[in-house]
Structures are given as structure tokens and as C-alpha cells.
């Protein structure tokens, strides 16, 4: 894509009141736009990033048998009353009434909707297990929507739901999802800590959160520097310094961002909503249920929080909006054009800054936007090309042919 066509362009300054790093950089670089507190447009560059995040999540969900679908966002009051969450979750539920006085809520999660699907479509143990997921908008009336896109009032979530014949089957699948989540966050580029936490309004049981250590986070976690043990601070009655899992005196603490959360919900929903199946002996039993969420828009914000410098974003390559940021300076236009066409033909995603502006402006924007690899061609570079990784300081001059064959794999 040519940068001259990209909507919108970068901004010199951050919006007033933008406290968090992700808010400042994503707005300045042209990835998101704020409509009001907690409400964001994913602009074309931001949408490219979230699409890549979603694709990684989708691959791993499919790999554990998840089936993608799409559920509605406008829910009748009656379904929320079946579990009592119309009242119990009143603080975060957006409720509305139509002109005929019918009441609805905007989706803040989809357990009730999946339960309704199951009770309509499941009869016997042979219909189970079921694992379905979707990517869709969630609405939550968050009291403090400040951390940029980390906390929206309207945001994107991938939520997976699974239903099983027994607790053992649920817990076996739960572990599978936990491993899939670890894989997802590793593929996305994060170092993840899995912590135990309480289930909030979702369940009385403990749940597992996927946390990324970052000063921009709102959570505080305790974790072991030696092994995998971790817990959310909200669960700790007292300070500990010895790891309950490996016994080492290596407990650390830090602020963190929750990017995923999985819930072994058990039979509670099935009992409330009368969702049952008949087992081999013909006996009716409630289904065992779990739910599993990741917030792709929060993931994008988290990537910026943990990977940036004073000049801008430093995207992890696997979720960067483009692989290559091509900069043409006077005398290099023709070469840039050939390069641009060749890269595109070979399916290398390239953003070409073809504008008639100074080298300083182009370099500043390249740093702000944060694409992993910058290539510069000008009258000066001759048969060579200047190559610089966004994560490194030094640029190198490399023969054009060598760069092309590395990038296109030819
Ligand atoms: P938090 O404790 O941060 O409020 P939560 O525990 O209420 O989040 P879950 O219901 O577990 O959130 O949602 C699953 C995932 O959805 C979270 O791990 C996070 O990635 C994302 N998410 C939750 N709330 C928001 C929000 N307000 N804005 C953006 N993403 C969110
Ligand atoms: Mg959570």
C-alpha cells in the first residue's frame, strides 16, 4: 500500500488527556480513533493488526476443535433473568427499552446465549462435547475507561464456550484450552504469566488469567521467578516469599495486563437454565460448561505497552500491519517502484512512503508507525539498499538483489 493513500496520516502530538502509552502512540500513528470514553474506531492500520491477532487466535481455536460462529449482541431481558445476571451484573450491563417497552441488554458476554443454543440442540451424550466460539463486540459499562484501548466500553472479544458430559471431560478440555492460550500468546510475541484468580461475577471457582507484565497494567500479580506459579494479588491474604509449587524463595511481584481469562464454570449455568442431556443409561443430567476469553483489541494495546521506544511503536513482526516500510528519497523513486511491485507480487506486505516530504518526516513516521523493517532507496544508495530493523539503531547498506531474495525467498 502507498502511504499517500493511507487514512489517516500520523499526528505530531498526542491528544490531550491521553495518559497511557498505547493511547498516545496508537492515536498518533493512526491506528485508532476515540469517539468517546471507552469507544474506539479501529482505523485501517489498526484493523490490519487486529486481523492478524485474530488469525493466530483462530488457528489455535480450530486446532482444539473449536467451531467458529457468530451470535447476536442484542439480548432479551428474559434470558438474563434466567441466571439472575440481569440484576447481578447490573453495574456493567447496558440496558435498553424499545418503543414497545420491551427490555434488552447489550452483550457483555455470551454464556446465557450459548446455553440457550445447547438446550435447543443437544439431546444425548452423543451430541457432546461441543466447542463453539466467535469474535464479536462486547459492551461493558466500565467505570474507569482510561487505559486507552486496554479498557473499552465497547471492545472486541474472542469467546469460546465448551459443553461436556462430565467434570473430568470439562477439566481435560480446560487444560487443552490453557495450552492453546499459552501457544497463542507466545505466537503473538508475549512472555505470558498464567495466574490463578477469582471468577468475579462468572463463577465461584478459581479461574486462570493470562497476564503480561507491564507498568501500564491495572492488575498486580505475584509469580515465581523459577517456575510457572502465579497468582493475582486479589487472591492473596498475606505476603509470601516462598513458592508453593517449587519451594524456591523467588517470589516476585509486578503490574500486569490481563489479556486472557478461562473459566471452568461447572454445572451452575446448566442447572439455572435447564440444559441437560441423557446419558448411556437414559438418565437426564446437566451439562458441564466452560468459557474462555481473549480481548484482541486489548492485545493490540498490550503489544504497544510492552514494545515501544521514545520514537514510537516497535511491532512484533507477526502482528505488524506491514512487514516492510519502504522509503523512497529523491532519485530513488523508480527503484522503489520496481521494489514495491516485486515485493507485492511475492506476497510481502509493504507500505511505501511515496510522499513528497522530507527524509526527516518519512523517517519520523516510520519510527512512529513501527513496522519491523525499513528499506530506504535514494540517488545515494546506488545498487544497494539501506536496511534498518525498527528494533535496532544501525542501518546497513546491502546489495538490492540480496535483500530481494531474502524477503521473497527466491
Ligand atoms: P478486567 O478484569 O480487566 O476488567 P475481566 O476479567 O472483566 O477484565 P473477562 O470477562 O475475563 O474480563 O474478559 C476476557 C478478556 O476480554 C480479558 O482477558 C481481556 O483481554 C478482554 N477484556 C475484558 N474487558 C475488556 C475491556 N473493558 N476492554 C478491552 N478488553 C477487555
Ligand atoms: Mg478476566
CSV table of C-alpha atoms and ligand atoms in Angstrom, one decimal:
chain,number,residue,atom,x,y,z
A,1,UNK,CA,0.0,0.0,0.0
A,2,UNK,CA,1.2,3.5,-0.7
A,3,UNK,CA,1.3,5.7,2.4
A,4,UNK,CA,0.0,8.7,0.4
A,5,UNK,CA,-3.3,6.7,0.3
A,6,UNK,CA,-3.4,5.7,3.9
A,7,UNK,CA,-6.2,7.1,6.0
A,8,UNK,CA,-5.5,8.9,8.3
A,9,UNK,CA,-1.9,10.2,8.5
A,10,UNK,CA,0.3,10.5,11.6
A,11,UNK,CA,-0.2,13.3,14.2
A,12,UNK,CA,2.6,15.3,15.8
A,13,UNK,CA,1.1,15.3,19.2
A,14,UNK,CA,-0.9,13.1,21.4
A,15,UNK,CA,-4.5,14.0,22.2
A,16,UNK,CA,-4.9,16.0,25.5
A,17,UNK,CA,-5.7,13.7,28.4
A,18,UNK,CA,-4.1,10.6,26.8
A,19,UNK,CA,-2.4,9.1,29.8
A,20,UNK,CA,-1.3,5.7,28.6
A,21,UNK,CA,1.4,4.8,26.1
A,22,UNK,CA,-1.0,2.8,23.9
A,23,UNK,CA,-3.4,5.6,23.7
A,24,UNK,CA,-0.8,8.2,22.8
A,25,UNK,CA,1.1,6.1,20.3
A,26,UNK,CA,-1.8,4.3,18.6
A,27,UNK,CA,-3.6,7.6,18.1
A,28,UNK,CA,-0.6,9.5,16.9
A,29,UNK,CA,0.4,6.7,14.5
A,30,UNK,CA,-3.1,6.5,13.0
A,31,UNK,CA,-4.2,3.1,14.3
A,32,UNK,CA,-7.2,4.0,16.4
A,33,UNK,CA,-9.5,7.0,16.9
A,34,UNK,CA,-11.5,7.7,20.1
A,35,UNK,CA,-15.2,8.5,19.7
A,36,UNK,CA,-15.9,9.0,23.4
A,37,UNK,CA,-14.5,7.5,26.7
A,38,UNK,CA,-14.0,3.7,26.1
A,39,UNK,CA,-15.2,3.8,22.5
A,40,UNK,CA,-12.8,3.3,19.6
A,41,UNK,CA,-12.6,3.0,15.9
A,42,UNK,CA,-10.0,0.6,14.6
A,43,UNK,CA,-8.6,2.6,11.7
A,44,UNK,CA,-7.2,0.8,8.6
A,45,UNK,CA,-3.8,0.3,10.2
A,46,UNK,CA,-5.2,-0.9,13.5
A,47,UNK,CA,-7.7,-3.1,11.8
A,48,UNK,CA,-4.8,-4.9,10.0
A,49,UNK,CA,-3.1,-5.6,13.3
A,50,UNK,CA,-6.2,-6.9,15.0
A,51,UNK,CA,-7.0,-9.0,11.9
A,52,UNK,CA,-3.5,-10.7,12.3
A,53,UNK,CA,-4.1,-11.2,16.0
A,54,UNK,CA,-7.4,-12.8,15.3
A,55,UNK,CA,-6.0,-15.1,12.7
A,56,UNK,CA,-3.5,-16.5,15.1
A,57,UNK,CA,-6.2,-17.0,17.7
A,58,UNK,CA,-8.5,-18.6,15.1
A,59,UNK,CA,-5.9,-21.1,14.0
A,60,UNK,CA,-5.3,-22.3,17.6
A,61,UNK,CA,-9.0,-22.4,18.4
A,62,UNK,CA,-9.7,-24.5,15.3
A,63,UNK,CA,-6.7,-26.8,16.3
A,64,UNK,CA,-8.5,-27.7,19.5
A,65,UNK,CA,-11.8,-28.4,17.8
A,66,UNK,CA,-13.4,-25.0,18.2
A,67,UNK,CA,-16.1,-24.2,15.6
A,68,UNK,CA,-16.5,-20.6,14.7
A,69,UNK,CA,-19.9,-19.0,14.5
A,70,UNK,CA,-21.5,-15.6,15.3
A,71,UNK,CA,-24.0,-14.7,18.0
A,72,UNK,CA,-26.3,-11.7,18.4
A,73,UNK,CA,-25.4,-8.7,20.6
A,74,UNK,CA,-28.9,-7.6,21.5
A,75,UNK,CA,-30.3,-9.9,24.2
A,76,UNK,CA,-33.8,-10.1,25.7
A,77,UNK,CA,-34.1,-9.3,29.4
A,78,UNK,CA,-35.7,-12.7,30.0
A,79,UNK,CA,-32.6,-14.7,29.1
A,80,UNK,CA,-30.5,-12.7,31.6
A,81,UNK,CA,-33.2,-13.2,34.3
A,82,UNK,CA,-32.8,-17.0,34.0
A,83,UNK,CA,-29.4,-16.8,35.7
A,84,UNK,CA,-30.1,-13.7,37.7
A,85,UNK,CA,-27.4,-11.8,35.9
A,86,UNK,CA,-29.9,-9.0,34.8
A,87,UNK,CA,-29.6,-7.8,38.4
A,88,UNK,CA,-26.3,-9.4,39.4
A,89,UNK,CA,-24.3,-7.8,36.6
A,90,UNK,CA,-26.4,-4.6,36.6
A,91,UNK,CA,-23.4,-2.3,37.1
A,92,UNK,CA,-21.7,-3.2,33.8
A,93,UNK,CA,-24.8,-4.2,31.7
A,94,UNK,CA,-26.0,-1.7,29.2
A,95,UNK,CA,-29.8,-2.0,29.3
A,96,UNK,CA,-32.3,-0.5,27.0
A,97,UNK,CA,-36.0,-0.4,26.2
A,98,UNK,CA,-37.7,-0.2,22.8
A,99,UNK,CA,-40.7,1.8,21.9
A,100,UNK,CA,-43.0,-1.1,22.9
A,101,UNK,CA,-41.4,-1.3,26.3
A,102,UNK,CA,-39.5,-4.5,25.7
A,103,UNK,CA,-36.3,-4.6,27.6
A,104,UNK,CA,-32.9,-5.7,26.3
A,105,UNK,CA,-29.3,-5.8,27.3
A,106,UNK,CA,-26.2,-5.3,25.0
A,107,UNK,CA,-24.0,-8.4,25.3
A,108,UNK,CA,-21.3,-8.2,27.9
A,109,UNK,CA,-20.6,-11.9,27.5
A,110,UNK,CA,-22.4,-14.9,25.9
A,111,UNK,CA,-22.8,-17.8,28.4
A,112,UNK,CA,-26.6,-17.4,28.5
A,113,UNK,CA,-26.9,-17.3,24.7
A,114,UNK,CA,-24.8,-20.5,24.3
A,115,UNK,CA,-26.8,-22.2,27.0
A,116,UNK,CA,-30.0,-21.4,25.1
A,117,UNK,CA,-28.4,-22.9,21.9
A,118,UNK,CA,-27.4,-26.0,23.8
A,119,UNK,CA,-30.8,-26.7,25.3
A,120,UNK,CA,-32.4,-26.4,21.8
A,121,UNK,CA,-29.9,-28.5,20.0
A,122,UNK,CA,-28.4,-31.1,22.5
A,123,UNK,CA,-30.3,-34.2,23.5
A,124,UNK,CA,-28.0,-37.1,24.3
A,125,UNK,CA,-24.4,-37.7,25.4
A,126,UNK,CA,-23.7,-38.5,21.8
A,127,UNK,CA,-24.2,-34.8,21.0
A,128,UNK,CA,-21.4,-33.8,23.4
A,129,UNK,CA,-18.8,-32.4,23.7
A,130,UNK,CA,-19.4,-29.1,21.9
A,131,UNK,CA,-16.9,-26.2,21.5
A,132,UNK,CA,-18.0,-23.1,19.7
A,133,UNK,CA,-16.5,-19.6,19.5
A,134,UNK,CA,-16.9,-16.2,17.9
A,135,UNK,CA,-15.2,-12.9,17.6
A,136,UNK,CA,-17.6,-10.1,18.4
A,137,UNK,CA,-18.2,-6.9,20.2
A,138,UNK,CA,-18.7,-6.8,24.0
A,139,UNK,CA,-20.4,-3.9,25.8
A,140,UNK,CA,-19.4,-3.2,29.4
A,141,UNK,CA,-20.2,-0.1,31.4
A,142,UNK,CA,-16.6,0.2,32.7
A,143,UNK,CA,-16.5,2.7,35.5
A,144,UNK,CA,-12.9,3.8,34.7
A,145,UNK,CA,-12.3,3.6,30.9
A,146,UNK,CA,-8.9,5.3,30.9
A,147,UNK,CA,-6.1,3.0,29.8
A,148,UNK,CA,-6.6,3.7,26.1
A,149,UNK,CA,-7.8,0.6,24.2
A,150,UNK,CA,-6.9,-1.7,27.1
A,151,UNK,CA,-10.3,-0.9,28.7
A,152,UNK,CA,-13.1,-0.1,26.3
A,153,UNK,CA,-16.8,0.2,27.0
A,154,UNK,CA,-17.2,-1.5,23.6
A,155,UNK,CA,-14.4,-3.8,22.6
A,156,UNK,CA,-13.6,-7.0,20.7
A,157,UNK,CA,-13.5,-10.4,22.3
A,158,UNK,CA,-12.9,-13.9,21.1
A,159,UNK,CA,-15.0,-16.1,23.4
A,160,UNK,CA,-15.0,-19.9,23.2
A,161,UNK,CA,-17.6,-22.0,25.1
A,162,UNK,CA,-17.5,-25.7,25.7
A,163,UNK,CA,-20.0,-28.2,27.0
A,164,UNK,CA,-19.3,-31.7,28.3
A,165,UNK,CA,-20.9,-34.8,29.8
A,166,UNK,CA,-18.7,-34.8,32.9
A,167,UNK,CA,-16.4,-32.8,35.1
A,168,UNK,CA,-13.5,-34.9,34.0
A,169,UNK,CA,-14.2,-34.2,30.4
A,170,UNK,CA,-14.6,-30.4,31.1
A,171,UNK,CA,-11.3,-30.2,33.0
A,172,UNK,CA,-9.5,-32.2,30.4
A,173,UNK,CA,-10.6,-29.7,27.7
A,174,UNK,CA,-9.9,-26.8,30.1
A,175,UNK,CA,-6.3,-27.9,30.2
A,176,UNK,CA,-6.2,-28.1,26.4
A,177,UNK,CA,-7.5,-24.6,26.1
A,178,UNK,CA,-4.9,-23.4,28.7
A,179,UNK,CA,-2.2,-24.9,26.5
A,180,UNK,CA,-3.7,-23.4,23.3
A,181,UNK,CA,-3.8,-20.0,25.0
A,182,UNK,CA,-0.1,-20.3,26.0
A,183,UNK,CA,0.7,-21.1,22.4
A,184,UNK,CA,-1.4,-18.1,21.1
A,185,UNK,CA,0.3,-15.6,23.4
A,186,UNK,CA,3.8,-17.0,22.5
A,187,UNK,CA,3.0,-16.8,18.8
A,188,UNK,CA,1.7,-13.2,19.3
A,189,UNK,CA,5.1,-12.3,20.8
A,190,UNK,CA,4.4,-12.1,24.5
A,191,UNK,CA,6.0,-13.5,27.6
A,192,UNK,CA,3.0,-14.7,29.5
A,193,UNK,CA,2.3,-15.5,33.1
A,194,UNK,CA,-0.6,-17.7,33.9
A,195,UNK,CA,-2.1,-16.8,37.3
A,196,UNK,CA,-4.9,-18.1,39.4
A,197,UNK,CA,-7.7,-15.6,40.1
A,198,UNK,CA,-11.2,-15.5,41.4
A,199,UNK,CA,-14.1,-15.8,38.9
A,200,UNK,CA,-15.8,-12.5,39.7
A,201,UNK,CA,-19.4,-12.4,38.5
A,202,UNK,CA,-18.8,-15.5,36.4
A,203,UNK,CA,-18.1,-18.3,38.8
A,204,UNK,CA,-17.3,-19.1,42.5
A,205,UNK,CA,-14.4,-21.3,41.3
A,206,UNK,CA,-10.8,-20.2,40.7
A,207,UNK,CA,-10.1,-19.3,37.1
A,208,UNK,CA,-6.8,-18.8,35.1
A,209,UNK,CA,-5.7,-15.4,33.8
A,210,UNK,CA,-3.1,-14.8,31.1
A,211,UNK,CA,-1.1,-11.8,32.3
A,212,UNK,CA,1.6,-9.8,30.6
A,213,UNK,CA,3.9,-7.9,32.9
A,214,UNK,CA,3.8,-4.2,32.2
A,215,UNK,CA,3.8,-0.9,34.1
A,216,UNK,CA,0.8,0.1,32.0
A,217,UNK,CA,-1.3,-2.7,33.6
A,218,UNK,CA,-4.1,-2.3,36.2
A,219,UNK,CA,-3.6,-5.7,37.8
A,220,UNK,CA,-0.9,-6.8,40.3
A,221,UNK,CA,0.4,-10.3,40.2
A,222,UNK,CA,2.7,-12.5,42.3
A,223,UNK,CA,4.7,-15.0,40.4
A,224,UNK,CA,7.7,-17.3,40.8
A,225,UNK,CA,10.9,-16.4,39.0
A,226,UNK,CA,11.9,-20.1,38.9
A,227,UNK,CA,8.8,-22.0,37.9
A,228,UNK,CA,5.4,-21.3,36.4
A,229,UNK,CA,3.5,-20.5,39.6
A,230,UNK,CA,1.5,-17.3,39.7
A,231,UNK,CA,-1.5,-15.7,41.4
A,232,UNK,CA,-3.5,-12.5,41.1
A,233,UNK,CA,-2.9,-10.2,44.1
A,234,UNK,CA,-6.6,-10.0,44.8
A,235,UNK,CA,-6.4,-13.7,45.9
A,236,UNK,CA,-3.6,-13.2,48.4
A,237,UNK,CA,-4.4,-12.8,52.1
A,238,UNK,CA,-0.8,-12.4,53.1
A,239,UNK,CA,2.6,-11.8,51.6
A,240,UNK,CA,4.6,-14.9,50.7
A,241,UNK,CA,8.2,-15.2,49.7
A,242,UNK,CA,8.5,-19.0,49.1
A,243,UNK,CA,6.9,-20.5,46.0
A,244,UNK,CA,4.1,-23.0,47.0
A,245,UNK,CA,4.9,-25.0,43.8
A,246,UNK,CA,8.7,-25.4,43.6
A,247,UNK,CA,9.7,-24.2,47.1
A,248,UNK,CA,12.2,-21.6,45.9
A,249,UNK,CA,12.5,-18.3,47.6
A,250,UNK,CA,11.9,-16.5,44.3
A,251,UNK,CA,8.5,-14.8,44.5
A,252,UNK,CA,8.3,-11.6,42.5
A,253,UNK,CA,5.6,-9.0,42.0
A,254,UNK,CA,4.7,-6.7,39.2
A,255,UNK,CA,1.9,-4.7,37.5
A,256,UNK,CA,0.4,-6.6,34.6
A,257,UNK,CA,-2.3,-6.6,31.9
A,258,UNK,CA,-4.8,-9.4,31.7
A,259,UNK,CA,-5.1,-10.4,28.1
A,260,UNK,CA,-7.0,-13.7,28.5
A,261,UNK,CA,-9.1,-15.5,31.1
A,262,UNK,CA,-10.5,-19.0,31.2
A,263,UNK,CA,-13.4,-20.2,33.4
A,264,UNK,CA,-14.3,-23.8,34.5
A,265,UNK,CA,-17.9,-22.9,35.1
A,266,UNK,CA,-19.2,-26.3,36.0
A,267,UNK,CA,-23.0,-27.2,36.2
A,268,UNK,CA,-24.3,-23.9,37.5
A,269,UNK,CA,-25.5,-22.5,34.2
A,270,UNK,CA,-27.0,-25.7,33.1
A,271,UNK,CA,-28.9,-26.1,36.4
A,272,UNK,CA,-30.2,-22.5,36.2
A,273,UNK,CA,-31.2,-22.7,32.5
A,274,UNK,CA,-32.2,-26.4,32.5
A,275,UNK,CA,-29.7,-27.6,29.9
A,276,UNK,CA,-29.5,-31.3,30.1
A,277,UNK,CA,-28.6,-34.5,28.1
A,278,UNK,CA,-29.5,-38.1,28.6
A,279,UNK,CA,-26.5,-40.4,29.5
A,280,UNK,CA,-26.0,-44.0,28.4
A,281,UNK,CA,-28.5,-45.3,30.9
A,282,UNK,CA,-31.2,-42.8,29.9
A,283,UNK,CA,-30.7,-40.6,32.9
A,284,UNK,CA,-31.1,-36.8,32.5
A,285,UNK,CA,-28.0,-34.8,33.6
A,286,UNK,CA,-26.9,-31.2,33.4
A,287,UNK,CA,-24.1,-30.3,31.0
A,288,UNK,CA,-20.7,-29.2,32.3
A,289,UNK,CA,-19.7,-25.9,30.9
A,290,UNK,CA,-16.6,-23.7,30.5
A,291,UNK,CA,-15.9,-20.3,28.9
A,292,UNK,CA,-12.7,-18.8,27.6
A,293,UNK,CA,-12.0,-15.2,26.5
A,294,UNK,CA,-9.3,-13.2,24.8
A,295,UNK,CA,-9.5,-9.5,24.0
A,296,UNK,CA,-7.8,-8.8,20.7
A,297,UNK,CA,-8.1,-5.1,21.0
A,298,UNK,CA,-6.6,-5.2,24.4
A,299,UNK,CA,-3.9,-7.5,23.0
A,300,UNK,CA,-3.0,-4.8,20.4
A,301,UNK,CA,-2.8,-2.2,23.2
A,302,UNK,CA,-0.7,-4.5,25.3
A,303,UNK,CA,1.8,-5.1,22.5
A,304,UNK,CA,2.3,-1.3,22.3
A,305,UNK,CA,2.7,-1.0,26.1
A,306,UNK,CA,5.5,-3.6,26.1
A,307,UNK,CA,7.2,-2.9,22.8
A,308,UNK,CA,7.9,0.8,22.1
A,309,UNK,CA,10.6,3.4,22.5
A,310,UNK,CA,10.7,7.2,22.7
A,311,UNK,CA,10.2,7.4,18.9
A,312,UNK,CA,7.2,5.2,18.6
A,313,UNK,CA,5.8,1.6,18.3
A,314,UNK,CA,8.0,-1.4,17.8
A,315,UNK,CA,5.6,-4.0,16.4
A,316,UNK,CA,6.2,-7.7,17.0
A,317,UNK,CA,6.7,-8.9,13.3
A,318,UNK,CA,3.9,-11.4,13.4
A,319,UNK,CA,1.2,-8.8,14.2
A,320,UNK,CA,2.8,-5.7,12.4
A,321,UNK,CA,0.4,-4.0,9.9
A,322,UNK,CA,3.1,-4.5,7.2
A,323,UNK,CA,6.3,-6.4,7.0
A,324,UNK,CA,8.3,-3.7,5.2
A,325,UNK,CA,8.3,0.1,5.3
A,326,UNK,CA,9.7,1.2,2.0
A,327,UNK,CA,11.0,4.8,2.0
A,328,UNK,CA,11.9,6.5,-1.3
A,329,UNK,CA,14.0,9.6,-1.3
A,330,UNK,CA,14.9,11.9,-4.3
A,331,UNK,CA,16.4,9.9,-7.1
A,332,UNK,CA,15.2,6.5,-5.7
A,333,UNK,CA,11.6,6.7,-6.9
A,334,UNK,CA,12.0,4.4,-9.9
A,335,UNK,CA,13.9,1.8,-8.0
A,336,UNK,CA,11.3,2.0,-5.2
A,337,UNK,CA,8.5,1.4,-7.7
A,338,UNK,CA,10.2,-1.8,-9.0
A,339,UNK,CA,10.9,-3.0,-5.5
A,340,UNK,CA,7.3,-2.3,-4.4
A,341,UNK,CA,5.8,-4.2,-7.3
A,342,UNK,CA,8.2,-7.1,-6.9
A,343,UNK,CA,7.5,-7.4,-3.1
A,344,UNK,CA,3.8,-7.3,-3.7
A,345,UNK,CA,4.0,-9.9,-6.4
A,346,UNK,CA,5.8,-12.1,-3.9
A,347,UNK,CA,3.2,-11.5,-1.2
A,348,UNK,CA,5.4,-9.5,1.1
A,349,UNK,CA,3.3,-6.8,2.7
A,350,UNK,CA,4.8,-3.5,2.0
A,351,UNK,CA,3.9,0.1,3.0
A,352,UNK,CA,5.6,2.5,0.6
A,353,UNK,CA,6.1,6.1,1.7
A,354,UNK,CA,5.8,7.7,-1.7
A,355,UNK,CA,5.0,11.2,-0.5
A,356,UNK,CA,6.9,14.3,-1.5
A,357,UNK,CA,8.0,15.2,2.0
A,358,UNK,CA,11.4,15.4,3.6
A,359,UNK,CA,13.5,12.5,4.6
A,360,UNK,CA,13.2,13.6,8.3
A,361,UNK,CA,9.4,13.4,8.1
A,362,UNK,CA,9.5,10.0,6.5
A,363,UNK,CA,11.9,8.6,9.0
A,364,UNK,CA,10.0,10.0,11.9
A,365,UNK,CA,6.8,8.5,10.7
A,366,UNK,CA,8.4,5.1,10.0
A,367,UNK,CA,9.6,5.0,13.6
A,368,UNK,CA,6.2,6.1,15.0
A,369,UNK,CA,4.3,3.5,12.9
A,370,UNK,CA,6.8,0.8,14.0
A,371,UNK,CA,6.9,-1.6,11.0
A,372,UNK,CA,9.7,-4.1,11.7
A,373,UNK,CA,11.9,-3.5,8.6
A,374,UNK,CA,12.7,-0.2,7.0
A,375,UNK,CA,14.2,0.0,3.4
A,376,UNK,CA,15.5,3.2,2.0
A,377,UNK,CA,16.3,3.9,-1.6
A,378,UNK,CA,17.7,7.1,-2.9
A,379,UNK,CA,20.1,8.5,-5.5
A,380,UNK,CA,22.8,7.9,-2.9
A,381,UNK,CA,22.1,4.2,-2.3
A,382,UNK,CA,23.0,3.2,-5.9
A,383,UNK,CA,22.8,-0.6,-6.5
A,384,UNK,CA,22.4,-1.0,-2.8
A,385,UNK,CA,19.6,-0.5,-0.4
A,386,UNK,CA,19.6,0.8,3.2
A,387,UNK,CA,18.1,-1.6,5.6
A,388,UNK,CA,17.2,-1.0,9.2
A,389,UNK,CA,15.3,-3.0,11.7
A,390,UNK,CA,12.9,-1.0,13.8
A,391,UNK,CA,14.3,-2.7,16.9
A,392,UNK,CA,17.9,-1.8,16.1
A,393,UNK,CA,19.8,1.5,15.9
A,394,UNK,CA,22.2,0.9,13.0
A,395,UNK,CA,21.3,0.8,9.3
A,396,UNK,CA,23.2,-1.3,6.8
A,397,UNK,CA,23.8,-0.9,3.1
A,398,UNK,CA,23.1,-4.2,1.3
A,399,UNK,CA,23.0,-5.2,-2.4
A,400,UNK,CA,19.5,-4.9,-3.7
A,401,UNK,CA,19.5,-8.4,-5.0
A,402,UNK,CA,20.4,-9.9,-1.6
A,403,UNK,CA,17.6,-8.0,0.1
A,404,UNK,CA,15.1,-9.1,-2.5
A,405,UNK,CA,16.0,-12.8,-2.3
A,406,UNK,CA,15.8,-12.8,1.5
A,407,UNK,CA,12.4,-11.1,1.5
A,408,UNK,CA,10.8,-13.1,-1.3
A,409,UNK,CA,12.5,-16.4,-0.5
A,410,UNK,CA,13.7,-16.6,-4.1
B,1,LIG,P1,-10.8,-6.9,33.7
B,1,LIG,O1,-10.5,-7.6,35.0
B,1,LIG,O2,-9.6,-6.3,33.1
B,1,LIG,O3,-11.9,-5.9,33.8
B,1,LIG,P2,-12.4,-9.1,33.0
B,1,LIG,O4,-11.8,-10.1,33.9
B,1,LIG,O5,-13.7,-8.5,33.4
B,1,LIG,O6,-11.3,-8.0,32.7
B,1,LIG,P3,-13.1,-11.1,31.1
B,1,LIG,O7,-14.5,-11.2,31.3
B,1,LIG,O8,-12.3,-12.1,31.7
B,1,LIG,O9,-12.5,-9.7,31.5
B,1,LIG,O10,-12.8,-11.0,29.5
B,1,LIG,C1,-12.0,-11.8,28.8
B,1,LIG,C2,-10.9,-10.9,28.1
B,1,LIG,O11,-11.5,-9.8,27.4
B,1,LIG,C3,-10.0,-10.2,29.0
B,1,LIG,O12,-9.0,-11.1,29.4
B,1,LIG,C4,-9.5,-9.1,28.2
B,1,LIG,O13,-8.5,-9.5,27.3
B,1,LIG,C5,-10.7,-8.7,27.4
B,1,LIG,N1,-11.4,-7.5,28.1
B,1,LIG,C6,-12.2,-7.6,29.2
B,1,LIG,N2,-12.7,-6.4,29.5
B,1,LIG,C7,-12.2,-5.5,28.5
B,1,LIG,C8,-12.4,-4.2,28.2
B,1,LIG,N3,-13.1,-3.4,29.0
B,1,LIG,N4,-11.7,-3.6,27.1
B,1,LIG,C9,-11.0,-4.4,26.3
B,1,LIG,N5,-10.8,-5.7,26.5
B,1,LIG,C10,-11.4,-6.3,27.6
B,2,LIG,MG1,-10.9,-11.6,33.4
